[in-house]
Structures are given as structure tokens and as C-alpha cells.
CSV table of C-alpha atoms and ligand atoms in Angstrom, one decimal:
chain,number,residue,atom,x,y,z
R,940,MET,CA,-1.4,-18.7,10.5
R,941,ASP,CA,-2.9,-20.5,7.8
R,942,GLY,CA,-6.4,-19.3,6.9
R,943,LYS,CA,-5.6,-15.4,7.5
R,944,VAL,CA,-7.0,-13.4,5.0
R,945,LEU,CA,-4.8,-10.4,3.5
R,946,LEU,CA,-6.0,-7.7,1.1
R,947,VAL,CA,-3.7,-5.7,-0.7
R,948,THR,CA,-4.6,-2.8,-2.6
R,949,GLY,CA,-2.9,-2.3,-5.9
R,950,GLY,CA,-1.7,-5.9,-5.5
R,951,SER,CA,-1.3,-6.5,-9.3
R,952,ARG,CA,2.0,-4.9,-9.9
R,953,GLY,CA,5.2,-3.8,-8.4
R,954,ILE,CA,5.6,-3.6,-4.4
R,955,GLY,CA,1.8,-4.8,-3.9
R,956,ALA,CA,2.3,-7.8,-6.1
R,957,ALA,CA,5.6,-8.6,-4.2
R,958,VAL,CA,3.4,-8.5,-1.2
R,959,ALA,CA,0.5,-10.7,-2.4
R,960,LEU,CA,3.2,-13.4,-3.7
R,961,ARG,CA,4.9,-13.4,-0.2
R,962,GLY,CA,1.9,-13.2,1.9
R,963,ALA,CA,0.7,-16.4,0.1
R,964,GLY,CA,3.8,-17.8,0.6
R,965,GLU,CA,3.4,-17.4,4.2
R,966,GLY,CA,-0.2,-19.1,4.1
R,967,TYR,CA,-2.7,-15.7,3.8
R,968,LEU,CA,-5.7,-16.0,1.9
R,969,VAL,CA,-5.0,-13.0,-0.7
R,970,ALA,CA,-7.3,-10.7,-2.2
R,971,VAL,CA,-5.6,-8.9,-5.0
R,972,ASN,CA,-6.8,-5.4,-5.8
R,973,TYR,CA,-6.4,-3.5,-9.1
R,974,SER,CA,-8.0,-0.7,-10.7
R,975,ALA,CA,-7.2,-0.9,-14.5
R,976,ASN,CA,-4.9,-3.7,-15.2
R,977,ARG,CA,-7.2,-6.9,-14.9
R,978,ALA,CA,-4.4,-9.1,-16.9
R,979,ALA,CA,-1.6,-8.3,-14.1
R,980,ALA,CA,-4.0,-9.1,-11.4
R,981,ASP,CA,-5.1,-12.3,-13.0
R,982,SER,CA,-1.1,-13.1,-13.5
R,983,VAL,CA,-0.5,-12.7,-9.5
R,984,VAL,CA,-3.6,-14.7,-8.7
R,985,GLU,CA,-2.4,-17.4,-11.2
R,986,GLN,CA,1.0,-17.6,-9.6
R,987,ILE,CA,-0.4,-18.0,-6.1
R,988,VAL,CA,-2.6,-20.9,-7.0
R,989,SER,CA,-0.1,-22.4,-9.2
R,990,THR,CA,2.1,-23.0,-6.2
R,991,GLY,CA,-0.9,-24.0,-3.9
R,992,GLY,CA,-2.2,-20.8,-2.3
R,993,GLU,CA,-5.6,-19.1,-2.7
R,994,ALA,CA,-6.1,-15.8,-4.0
R,995,PHE,CA,-8.6,-13.7,-6.3
R,996,ALA,CA,-8.6,-10.6,-8.1
R,997,VAL,CA,-10.9,-8.0,-7.0
R,998,ALA,CA,-11.6,-4.5,-9.0
R,999,GLY,CA,-11.8,-1.2,-7.5
R,1000,ASP,CA,-10.6,2.2,-7.2
R,1001,VAL,CA,-9.6,3.0,-3.8
R,1002,GLY,CA,-10.4,6.6,-4.2
R,1003,ASN,CA,-14.2,6.0,-5.0
R,1004,GLU,CA,-16.2,5.0,-1.7
R,1005,ALA,CA,-18.7,2.6,-3.8
R,1006,ASP,CA,-15.8,0.7,-4.9
R,1007,VAL,CA,-14.3,0.3,-1.6
R,1008,LEU,CA,-17.4,-0.9,-0.1
R,1009,ALA,CA,-17.6,-3.4,-2.8
R,1010,MET,CA,-14.4,-4.6,-2.7
R,1011,PHE,CA,-14.6,-5.3,1.0
R,1012,ALA,CA,-18.0,-7.1,0.6
R,1013,ALA,CA,-16.3,-9.2,-1.9
R,1014,VAL,CA,-13.7,-10.4,0.3
R,1015,GLU,CA,-16.2,-11.2,3.4
R,1016,ALA,CA,-18.3,-13.0,0.8
R,1017,ARG,CA,-15.4,-15.1,-0.1
R,1018,TRP,CA,-13.6,-15.8,3.2
R,1019,GLY,CA,-15.9,-14.4,5.9
R,1020,ARG,CA,-13.0,-12.6,7.8
R,1021,LEU,CA,-10.1,-10.0,7.5
R,1022,ASP,CA,-7.0,-10.3,9.3
R,1023,ALA,CA,-4.5,-8.0,7.3
R,1024,LEU,CA,-4.8,-4.8,5.1
R,1025,VAL,CA,-1.9,-3.0,3.0
R,1026,ASN,CA,-2.7,-0.1,1.7
R,1027,ASN,CA,-0.2,-0.1,-1.4
R,1028,ALA,CA,-2.3,1.6,-4.3
R,1029,GLY,CA,-0.7,4.9,-4.9
R,1030,ILE,CA,0.2,7.2,-7.7
R,1031,VAL,CA,2.4,9.8,-8.7
R,1032,GLY,CA,1.9,12.7,-11.5
R,1033,HIS,CA,4.4,13.7,-13.8
R,1034,LYS,CA,7.5,15.7,-12.6
R,1035,ALA,CA,6.4,19.1,-12.2
R,1036,ARG,CA,6.7,22.4,-10.1
R,1037,LEU,CA,3.6,23.0,-8.1
R,1038,GLU,CA,2.6,26.1,-10.2
R,1039,ASP,CA,2.2,23.8,-13.2
R,1040,MET,CA,-0.1,21.3,-11.5
R,1041,ASP,CA,-3.6,21.6,-12.1
R,1042,LEU,CA,-6.7,20.5,-10.1
R,1043,ALA,CA,-7.4,17.4,-11.6
R,1044,ARG,CA,-4.0,16.3,-10.9
R,1045,LEU,CA,-3.8,17.5,-7.2
R,1046,ASP,CA,-7.4,16.0,-6.9
R,1047,ARG,CA,-6.2,12.4,-8.3
R,1048,VAL,CA,-3.3,12.2,-6.2
R,1049,ILE,CA,-4.8,13.2,-3.0
R,1050,ARG,CA,-7.7,11.1,-3.6
R,1051,ILE,CA,-6.1,7.9,-4.5
R,1052,ASN,CA,-3.0,8.3,-1.8
R,1053,VAL,CA,-4.7,9.6,1.3
R,1054,LEU,CA,-8.5,9.3,0.6
R,1055,GLY,CA,-8.2,5.8,-0.7
R,1056,THR,CA,-5.9,4.9,2.4
R,1057,LEU,CA,-8.4,6.3,4.8
R,1058,LEU,CA,-11.5,4.7,3.3
R,1059,CYS,CA,-9.8,1.3,3.4
R,1060,SER,CA,-8.5,1.6,6.7
R,1061,ARG,CA,-12.1,2.4,7.7
R,1062,GLU,CA,-13.7,-0.3,6.4
R,1063,ALA,CA,-11.0,-2.6,7.8
R,1064,VAL,CA,-11.2,-1.2,11.3
R,1065,LYS,CA,-14.9,-1.8,11.2
R,1066,ARG,CA,-14.3,-5.3,10.6
R,1067,MET,CA,-11.2,-5.9,12.8
R,1068,SER,CA,-12.0,-4.1,15.9
R,1069,THR,CA,-12.7,-6.0,19.1
R,1070,ARG,CA,-14.8,-2.8,19.6
R,1071,HIS,CA,-17.3,-4.1,16.8
R,1072,GLY,CA,-16.9,-7.7,17.5
R,1073,GLY,CA,-13.9,-8.4,15.3
R,1074,HIS,CA,-10.6,-10.5,16.3
R,1075,GLY,CA,-8.2,-7.8,15.7
R,1076,GLY,CA,-5.8,-7.2,12.8
R,1077,SER,CA,-3.0,-5.5,11.3
R,1078,ILE,CA,-2.9,-2.6,8.9
R,1079,VAL,CA,0.3,-1.6,6.9
R,1080,ASN,CA,0.2,1.7,4.8
R,1081,LEU,CA,2.7,2.6,2.0
R,1082,SER,CA,4.4,6.2,2.6
R,1083,SER,CA,7.5,7.2,1.1
R,1084,VAL,CA,10.8,8.8,2.4
R,1085,ALA,CA,9.6,11.5,0.0
R,1086,ALA,CA,7.3,12.5,3.3
R,1087,VAL,CA,10.6,13.6,4.4
R,1088,LEU,CA,12.3,14.9,1.6
R,1089,GLY,CA,9.4,16.7,0.2
R,1090,ALA,CA,10.3,15.9,-3.5
R,1091,PRO,CA,11.0,19.5,-4.4
R,1092,SER,CA,10.6,20.1,-8.3
R,1093,THR,CA,9.6,16.6,-8.7
R,1094,TYR,CA,5.9,16.1,-7.2
R,1095,VAL,CA,5.5,17.8,-3.8
R,1096,ASP,CA,1.7,16.9,-4.2
R,1097,TYR,CA,2.9,13.2,-3.8
R,1098,ALA,CA,5.3,14.0,-0.8
R,1099,ALA,CA,2.4,15.8,0.9
R,1100,SER,CA,-0.1,12.7,0.6
R,1101,LYS,CA,2.5,10.5,2.1
R,1102,GLY,CA,3.3,13.1,4.8
R,1103,ALA,CA,-0.6,12.8,5.5
R,1104,VAL,CA,-0.3,8.9,5.2
R,1105,ASP,CA,2.3,9.1,8.2
R,1106,SER,CA,0.1,11.5,10.3
R,1107,PHE,CA,-2.6,9.1,9.5
R,1108,THR,CA,-0.8,6.0,10.6
R,1109,THR,CA,0.2,7.5,14.0
R,1110,GLY,CA,-3.1,8.6,14.6
R,1111,LEU,CA,-5.0,5.5,13.9
R,1112,ALA,CA,-2.3,3.3,15.6
R,1113,ARG,CA,-3.3,4.8,18.6
R,1114,GLU,CA,-7.0,5.4,18.4
R,1115,VAL,CA,-7.2,1.4,17.7
R,1116,ALA,CA,-4.6,0.2,19.9
R,1117,ALA,CA,-6.2,-1.5,22.5
R,1118,GLU,CA,-8.9,-2.8,19.8
R,1119,GLY,CA,-6.5,-5.7,18.8
R,1120,ILE,CA,-5.3,-3.6,15.6
R,1121,ARG,CA,-1.8,-2.5,14.8
R,1122,VAL,CA,-1.4,0.1,12.4
R,1123,ASN,CA,2.5,0.8,11.0
R,1124,ALA,CA,3.7,2.4,7.8
R,1125,VAL,CA,6.7,1.6,5.8
R,1126,ARG,CA,8.5,4.5,3.9
R,1127,PRO,CA,10.2,3.1,0.7
R,1128,GLY,CA,13.2,5.0,-0.9
R,1129,ILE,CA,13.5,4.3,-4.7
R,1130,ILE,CA,12.4,1.0,-5.6
R,1131,ASP,CA,12.6,-0.6,-9.1
R,1132,THR,CA,8.8,-0.5,-10.2
R,1133,GLU,CA,6.9,0.6,-13.2
R,1134,ILE,CA,5.7,3.7,-11.1
R,1135,HIS,CA,8.7,5.8,-12.2
R,1136,ALA,CA,7.8,5.4,-16.0
R,1137,ALA,CA,4.4,7.0,-14.9
R,1138,SER,CA,6.0,10.0,-13.8
R,1139,GLY,CA,7.8,10.5,-16.9
R,1140,MET,CA,11.1,9.4,-15.4
R,1141,PRO,CA,11.5,5.5,-16.6
R,1142,ASP,CA,15.4,6.0,-16.0
R,1143,ARG,CA,14.9,7.2,-12.3
R,1144,VAL,CA,16.1,3.9,-10.9
R,1145,ALA,CA,19.6,4.1,-12.9
R,1146,GLU,CA,20.0,7.6,-12.6
R,1147,THR,CA,19.9,7.8,-9.0
R,1148,ALA,CA,21.6,5.0,-7.8
R,1149,ALA,CA,24.6,6.6,-7.3
R,1150,SER,CA,22.9,9.1,-4.7
R,1151,ILE,CA,21.8,6.3,-2.7
R,1152,PRO,CA,24.0,5.3,0.1
R,1153,MET,CA,23.8,1.5,-0.7
R,1154,GLN,CA,24.7,2.7,-4.4
R,1155,ARG,CA,21.5,1.0,-5.7
R,1156,ALA,CA,17.7,1.1,-5.8
R,1157,GLY,CA,15.5,-1.3,-3.8
R,1158,THR,CA,13.6,-4.2,-5.1
R,1159,ALA,CA,9.8,-4.6,-4.7
R,1160,ASP,CA,10.4,-7.9,-2.6
R,1161,GLU,CA,12.7,-6.3,-0.3
R,1162,VAL,CA,9.9,-3.7,0.7
R,1163,ALA,CA,7.4,-6.7,0.8
R,1164,SER,CA,9.7,-8.3,3.3
R,1165,ALA,CA,9.3,-5.4,5.6
R,1166,ILE,CA,5.8,-5.3,5.3
R,1167,LEU,CA,5.0,-8.9,5.8
R,1168,TRP,CA,7.2,-8.5,8.9
R,1169,LEU,CA,4.9,-5.6,10.3
R,1170,LEU,CA,1.9,-7.6,9.6
R,1171,SER,CA,3.1,-10.6,11.4
R,1172,ASP,CA,3.0,-11.8,15.0
R,1173,ALA,CA,6.7,-11.4,15.1
R,1174,ALA,CA,5.7,-7.5,15.3
R,1175,SER,CA,3.1,-7.8,18.0
R,1176,TYR,CA,4.3,-5.0,20.0
R,1177,THR,CA,5.1,-2.6,17.1
R,1178,THR,CA,2.4,0.1,16.3
R,1179,GLY,CA,2.5,3.4,14.8
R,1180,ALA,CA,5.9,2.6,13.5
R,1181,LEU,CA,7.1,4.4,10.1
R,1182,LEU,CA,9.7,1.9,9.0
R,1183,THR,CA,12.1,3.5,6.2
R,1184,VAL,CA,13.1,1.0,3.7
R,1185,SER,CA,15.5,3.2,1.5
R,1186,GLY,CA,19.0,1.7,1.3
R,1187,GLY,CA,20.1,4.7,3.8
R,1188,ARG,CA,18.5,7.5,1.7
K,1653,LIG,P1,3.2,0.8,-9.4
K,1653,LIG,O1,4.3,-0.4,-9.7
K,1653,LIG,O2,2.8,2.0,-10.2
K,1653,LIG,O3,1.9,-0.2,-9.1
K,1653,LIG,C1,0.6,0.5,-8.6
K,1653,LIG,C2,-0.2,-0.3,-8.0
K,1653,LIG,O4,-1.5,0.2,-7.6
K,1653,LIG,C3,-0.9,-1.3,-9.3
K,1653,LIG,O5,-1.3,-2.4,-8.8
K,1653,LIG,C4,-2.1,-0.6,-10.0
K,1653,LIG,O6,-2.9,-1.4,-10.4
K,1653,LIG,C5,-2.5,0.0,-8.5
K,1653,LIG,N1,-3.5,1.2,-8.3
K,1653,LIG,C6,-3.2,2.4,-9.0
K,1653,LIG,N2,-4.2,3.3,-9.0
K,1653,LIG,C7,-5.2,2.6,-8.2
K,1653,LIG,C8,-6.5,2.8,-7.6
K,1653,LIG,N3,-7.1,4.1,-7.9
K,1653,LIG,N4,-7.3,1.8,-6.9
K,1653,LIG,C9,-6.8,0.8,-6.8
K,1653,LIG,N5,-5.4,0.2,-7.4
K,1653,LIG,C10,-4.9,1.3,-7.8
K,1653,LIG,O7,3.5,1.4,-7.9
K,1653,LIG,P2,4.7,0.7,-6.8
K,1653,LIG,O8,6.1,1.4,-7.2
K,1653,LIG,O9,4.6,-0.8,-6.6
K,1653,LIG,O10,4.1,1.5,-5.4
K,1653,LIG,C11,3.6,0.9,-4.6
K,1653,LIG,C12,3.0,1.9,-3.4
K,1653,LIG,O11,4.5,2.1,-3.0
K,1653,LIG,C13,2.5,3.3,-3.5
K,1653,LIG,O12,1.6,3.7,-2.8
K,1653,LIG,C14,3.8,4.2,-4.0
K,1653,LIG,O13,3.3,5.5,-3.5
K,1653,LIG,C15,4.6,3.5,-2.9
K,1653,LIG,N6,6.2,3.8,-3.0
K,1653,LIG,C16,6.9,3.3,-4.1
K,1653,LIG,C17,8.1,3.8,-4.4
K,1653,LIG,C18,8.8,3.3,-5.5
K,1653,LIG,O14,10.0,3.8,-5.8
K,1653,LIG,N7,8.4,2.3,-6.3
K,1653,LIG,C19,8.5,4.6,-3.4
K,1653,LIG,C20,8.3,5.1,-2.1
K,1653,LIG,C21,6.7,4.7,-1.9
K,1653,LIG,P3,-3.9,-0.9,-12.2
K,1653,LIG,O15,-2.6,-1.2,-12.7
K,1653,LIG,O16,-4.9,-1.8,-11.9
K,1653,LIG,O17,-4.1,0.6,-11.8
């Protein structure tokens, strides 16, 4: 396992940061992508390096093709291989009904959550697929239970974007299954990260706890644990899975 390379998009905060830290703990060399907050990415890298791991921060908006190409080129230049990709970067807009969502918001949500996942996966497949001389690999996409629940009056655009991630996971898993690549998704429920403040609902974690069967939100590390399992050889016959990590929600 030592020496395998993991790229985590949006690895600077929340679930992505937990994946980067856990991944490094399991021996991955970790590329920590971020789009705006360099200090947060540097902090994750420092934590990994200070505990004997190897990591670097790589800037790039996953919804921008030129940025994605540069990001994958940077990983290749650094380590010369790619074994695992976690398509974690994702955003929500403010809580709203559909008729109050303007084009800029809809474009941003779909571009980052859907197009970003497609573009990064495309670049990973080019490098991992045995069809292109690669030695295989594993991809995990971040979906959400919103893909199933629909997030009415909250953010149906986000729910739709995660529904697209689910369909894409199913299709790509089958497309590359014979080429050494496994593709899976996790569907987290309500997880305690900064994403809720970004949606204008900073108290969402506390307010929804009672409605969750386990009576609490999940932690980023609990989601990271499921992601690292899907990436690992322990999940060697698992592909196309949509794994719900939601405390029963
Ligand atoms: P978060 O705390 O808001 O962190 C988001 C991360 O994504 C940050 O590292 C951010 O970096 C990065 N990012 C944002 N836009 C980006 C872009 N265009 N390109 C590259 N990186 C970008 O989010 P989170 O709660 O950990 O969520 C992570 C994933 O899990 C998302 O896909 C989300 O939809 C999904 N999810 C979360 C929950 C939940 O309750 N938290 C539930 C279900 C699914 P910068 O700060 O540099 O922009």
C-alpha cells in the first residue's frame, strides 16, 4: 500500500480534510486540492508532514477544465502516478425555493458538483485505466442523501446535482470495471462541517439532530472512514455502490 497516490478534491476542510488525514495515516501520498483557502490546505499538509507522511497542496477549481488539467499534471509531476481519487469538492447555495434561484447560482452548483466530478474522473481514468497503460485505481464520489430526499424548499438544485453524481457513479463503474478501476459513491447525511454555514443554516447540525434516527449528526471522520474502505483493497469486489452514511436518515 505504501507509495500509492491519493488526490482529494476539496481536501482542505470538512470531509475532504478528514479523508486526506486518514489517507495519509494509511500510507497514501496525498495531494490536497483547494479552490480559495490556501491556509486551510497548508494546515492539512502540515499535519500530514508533521506525522511523517507526504502531502502537498494543489490549487484549482474543479469546475474549470484548465485548472483540472493543471492539477492532475501537478500530481503527475510530483509522484508520477495516481491510484485513488476522491471527488469531494462540492458546494450548496443558500436555502431557497427553486423560483428564487438565479442562473448564476444554478450554474455554479451544477458546474462544481457535477461537471467537476466528471472532469476529474475523466483525467483519473486516462491515467488509471489498463486500456491506456495504467495499473488501475479507485474513485470515490461524494453524493448525498439529498439525492434521494430531494431537499425540497432547501436546495433542490444541490439534490439534483447529487442525483447526477449517483447516475454517473453507476455508469462509470460499469464502463471501466474491466479496466482495473472501481468507482463508488458515499451518500452522507447531515455531517458537522462548515458547509451548513455556507447555506445560511449555521445551526442545521443542532437543529436536525432529533430528526435523525441516531439522534445526532455525523462527523467528517465517520464519512472518511467509509471512503477509505471503498478506496482500499478490502473493497476489491465493490464497484458502483452508493453507500449511505447517514445515521439512518
Ligand atoms: P465544506 O466543509 O464546505 O468543504 C468544502 C471543500 O471543498 C473545501 O475544501 C473547499 O475548499 C472545497 N471546494 C469548494 N469549491 C471548490 C471548487 N470549485 N474546487 C475545488 N475545491 C472546492 O464541505 P463538506 O461538508 O466537507 O462537504 C464535502 C462533500 O460532501 C461535498 O461534496 C458535499 O456536497 C458532500 N456532503 C456533505 C454533507 C454535509 O452534511 N456536510 C452531506 C452530504 C454530502 P476552499 O475553501 O478552498 O474553497
